Amino acid sequence: MDLDLRLVRYFVTVADELHFGRAAAKLFISQPTLSKQIRKLEADVGGPLLVRDSRHVALTPRGDRFLHLARQLLATADRMLREPAPHHLRMAHIFELDTSRVVADAFQAAHPGVRLVQSQMDSGRQLAALLEDQLDVAIIRVTGAMQAAHPAGWQHALLRLEPFWLVGRPGDPHRAAASVHERPLEVFADAPGTALYNVHGRYLSSLERHTGLALNWLGNPGTFDTCLAALTRAPGRAYLLEFDSYARRYAASDIPACRPQELQPVYPWSLAWRDGEQPEAVRAFLAIAHETAARHHWLHPERAGAAPLWAPPEDLTVVTASSGAPEDGEP
């Protein structure tokens, strides 16, 4: 019996949503029709793929395995149907953090004939989109969990160790460094246990465990202007632990930013791409990304105050595997 790709797409949508009502709305069909089609798919493959009751939908072990294969199948089908686009390159950004933007700017300047198709996705979604052939390259934090979940089909290389700064309040004095214990420490991130807790959040959770600090999780406003507005109206005295990308923009708005005294957290950004022969545009992008990292000294952040660099233990494995043995004093 032939496998109906339409039913496979229905299943993947339900698996993504884990809710028949939302999946049906996304597919523009009725919920009873979707349920019937999923039952037909399960009959075709000879076993249950989903467990559902009046309140919950979950994948069976077989459904989990089927989902991985289904994504590969649909990606292959999409590639077969899609007209080749040698002069397009698909990438994504994480809000207004500047690593991907700086690389994109350098690539576009060197290759103006290639059209960049750009989206906004966090690290986890970028990897999924890359493996599903919805992106051509990704600039993300690569974790051990990602590698364990997807042991094949992609490669990555360390691109940047982005420092974090302590951002004060409007009117604070300008200082070179401050203690992470001096004031409450805030983060613009979605907290553990929330639906949007992600790769960035897990980095911060690791920092909490390492330092013994209890971070104040403020949610993720996203764009810099929204973060700036939230910071300027925030009550009390605290420090915001912020990426270098945003901290320099706060400083330009006359909100002081300084280095942490005890340790220098760095966020490892990696460049990721699919296995196999790469189109010319992808090869060019990878080359530009590495040239940009070298030009900006991204793998050797400034050591103001000589605070030891820190990254979560799982990141150290990624860093070592990506870039060889670390230099003295670096992760």
Coordinates of C-alpha atoms in Angstrom, one line a residue, residues 27-234:
L27 CA -4.7 22.7 8.2
F28 CA -8.0 24.4 7.4
I29 CA -10.0 21.2 7.9
S30 CA -12.5 20.2 10.6
Q31 CA -11.4 18.4 13.7
P32 CA -13.5 15.3 13.0
T33 CA -12.1 15.0 9.5
L34 CA -8.5 15.3 10.9
S35 CA -9.2 12.6 13.5
K36 CA -10.6 10.3 10.8
Q37 CA -7.5 10.9 8.6
I38 CA -5.1 10.2 11.4
R39 CA -6.9 6.9 12.2
K40 CA -6.6 6.0 8.5
L41 CA -2.9 6.7 8.6
E42 CA -2.5 4.5 11.7
A43 CA -4.4 1.7 9.9
D44 CA -2.1 2.1 6.9
V45 CA 1.1 1.8 9.0
G46 CA -0.4 -0.9 11.2
G47 CA -0.2 0.6 14.6
P48 CA -1.1 3.6 16.8
L49 CA 1.0 6.8 16.4
L50 CA -0.8 9.0 18.9
V51 CA -2.4 8.5 22.3
R52 CA -5.3 10.9 22.9
D53 CA -8.0 11.5 25.4
S54 CA -10.4 14.4 26.1
R55 CA -7.5 16.6 27.4
H56 CA -4.2 15.3 26.1
V57 CA -2.5 14.2 22.9
A58 CA 0.9 12.4 23.0
L59 CA 3.1 10.5 20.7
T60 CA 3.5 6.7 21.2
P61 CA 7.0 5.4 21.0
R62 CA 6.2 4.3 17.4
G63 CA 4.8 7.7 16.7
D64 CA 8.0 9.3 17.9
R65 CA 10.1 7.2 15.5
F66 CA 7.6 7.8 12.7
L67 CA 7.7 11.5 13.2
H68 CA 11.4 11.6 12.6
L69 CA 11.1 9.7 9.4
A70 CA 8.0 11.6 8.4
R71 CA 9.9 14.9 8.6
Q72 CA 12.7 13.5 6.4
L73 CA 10.1 12.1 3.9
L74 CA 8.3 15.5 3.6
A75 CA 11.6 17.4 3.3
T76 CA 12.6 15.1 0.4
A77 CA 9.2 15.5 -1.3
D78 CA 9.4 19.3 -0.9
R79 CA 12.9 19.3 -2.5
M80 CA 11.6 17.2 -5.4
L81 CA 8.7 19.5 -6.1
R82 CA 10.5 22.8 -5.5
E83 CA 12.3 24.5 -8.4
P84 CA 16.0 24.8 -7.5
A85 CA 16.9 28.3 -6.3
P86 CA 20.7 28.7 -6.7
H87 CA 20.6 32.4 -6.1
H88 CA 18.6 32.2 -2.8
L89 CA 19.9 31.4 0.7
R90 CA 17.6 30.9 3.6
M91 CA 18.7 31.8 7.1
A92 CA 17.2 33.1 10.4
H93 CA 18.0 35.5 13.2
I94 CA 17.3 35.4 17.0
F95 CA 15.6 38.7 17.6
E96 CA 18.2 41.5 17.1
L97 CA 21.2 39.7 18.5
D98 CA 23.9 40.7 16.1
T99 CA 26.0 37.6 15.3
S100 CA 23.8 36.4 12.4
R101 CA 23.1 40.0 11.2
V102 CA 26.8 40.9 11.0
V103 CA 27.5 37.7 9.0
A104 CA 24.4 38.4 6.8
D105 CA 25.6 41.9 6.1
A106 CA 29.1 40.7 5.1
F107 CA 27.7 38.0 2.9
Q108 CA 25.3 40.3 1.1
A109 CA 28.1 42.8 0.5
A110 CA 30.3 40.1 -1.0
H111 CA 27.5 38.4 -2.9
P112 CA 24.9 41.0 -3.9
G113 CA 23.4 38.6 -6.5
V114 CA 22.3 36.1 -3.9
R115 CA 18.9 36.9 -2.3
L116 CA 18.8 36.3 1.4
V117 CA 15.5 34.9 2.6
Q118 CA 15.5 35.7 6.4
S119 CA 13.3 34.6 9.3
Q120 CA 13.2 34.9 13.1
M121 CA 13.6 31.6 15.0
D122 CA 15.3 30.5 18.2
S123 CA 18.1 27.9 18.3
G124 CA 15.9 24.8 18.6
R125 CA 13.5 25.9 15.8
Q126 CA 16.4 26.8 13.6
L127 CA 17.9 23.3 13.9
A128 CA 14.6 21.7 13.1
A129 CA 14.1 23.9 10.1
L130 CA 17.7 23.2 8.9
L131 CA 17.1 19.4 9.1
E132 CA 13.7 19.8 7.4
D133 CA 15.4 21.8 4.5
Q134 CA 13.5 24.9 5.5
L135 CA 16.8 26.8 6.2
D136 CA 20.1 26.5 4.4
V137 CA 22.3 27.6 7.3
A138 CA 21.8 28.3 11.0
I139 CA 23.6 30.3 13.6
I140 CA 22.6 28.8 16.9
R141 CA 23.8 27.6 20.3
V142 CA 24.5 23.9 19.8
T143 CA 23.9 21.7 22.9
G144 CA 24.7 18.1 23.7
A145 CA 21.0 17.4 23.8
M146 CA 20.7 18.6 20.2
Q147 CA 23.5 16.3 19.1
A148 CA 22.0 13.4 21.0
A149 CA 18.6 13.9 19.4
H150 CA 20.1 14.5 15.9
P151 CA 23.3 12.5 15.7
A152 CA 23.5 12.6 11.9
G153 CA 22.6 14.8 8.9
W154 CA 24.3 18.0 9.9
Q155 CA 27.6 19.6 10.9
H156 CA 28.5 22.6 13.0
A157 CA 31.5 24.8 13.8
L158 CA 32.0 27.3 16.6
L159 CA 31.7 30.8 15.4
R160 CA 31.6 33.2 18.4
L161 CA 31.9 33.3 22.2
E162 CA 29.7 36.3 23.0
P163 CA 30.3 37.8 26.4
F164 CA 27.5 38.9 28.8
W165 CA 27.5 42.3 30.5
L166 CA 25.8 43.7 33.6
V167 CA 23.5 46.5 32.5
G168 CA 22.5 48.9 35.3
R169 CA 19.7 51.5 35.6
P170 CA 19.4 54.9 34.0
G171 CA 21.5 57.3 36.1
D172 CA 23.9 54.7 37.5
P173 CA 27.6 55.7 37.6
H174 CA 29.8 54.3 34.8
R175 CA 32.0 51.5 36.1
A176 CA 34.4 49.0 34.5
A177 CA 33.2 46.0 36.5
A178 CA 30.7 45.0 39.2
S179 CA 30.0 42.0 41.3
V180 CA 27.2 39.7 40.3
H181 CA 26.3 39.5 44.0
E182 CA 26.0 43.3 44.4
R183 CA 22.4 43.6 43.2
P184 CA 19.6 41.3 42.2
L185 CA 20.4 39.8 38.8
E186 CA 17.7 40.0 36.1
V187 CA 17.4 38.2 32.7
F188 CA 15.2 38.7 29.8
A189 CA 14.3 35.1 29.3
D190 CA 11.4 32.7 29.6
A191 CA 11.6 30.8 32.9
P192 CA 11.8 27.1 33.5
G193 CA 8.4 25.5 33.4
T194 CA 7.0 28.0 30.9
A195 CA 5.9 27.0 27.4
L196 CA 8.7 29.2 25.8
Y197 CA 11.6 28.0 28.0
N198 CA 14.3 27.2 25.4
V199 CA 18.0 26.7 24.7
H200 CA 18.8 30.2 26.0
G201 CA 16.8 29.5 29.2
R202 CA 18.7 26.3 29.8
Y203 CA 22.0 28.2 29.5
L204 CA 20.8 30.6 32.2
S205 CA 19.6 27.7 34.4
S206 CA 23.1 26.3 34.2
L207 CA 24.5 29.6 35.2
E208 CA 22.2 29.7 38.2
R209 CA 23.4 26.2 39.3
H210 CA 27.1 27.2 38.9
T211 CA 26.9 30.5 40.8
G212 CA 24.2 29.7 43.3
L213 CA 22.4 32.9 42.2
A214 CA 18.6 33.1 41.9
L215 CA 18.0 35.0 38.7
N216 CA 14.9 37.1 38.3
W217 CA 13.3 35.9 35.0
L218 CA 11.5 38.7 33.3
G219 CA 10.2 37.0 30.2
N220 CA 11.5 37.7 26.7
P221 CA 10.5 41.1 25.2
G222 CA 12.5 40.2 22.1
T223 CA 13.5 43.3 20.1
F224 CA 16.0 45.8 21.6
D225 CA 13.5 48.7 21.7
T226 CA 11.1 46.6 23.7
C227 CA 13.8 45.5 26.1
L228 CA 15.0 49.1 26.5
A229 CA 11.5 50.2 27.3
A230 CA 11.1 47.4 29.9
L231 CA 14.4 48.3 31.5
T232 CA 13.8 52.0 31.8
R233 CA 10.5 51.5 33.6
A234 CA 11.8 48.7 35.8

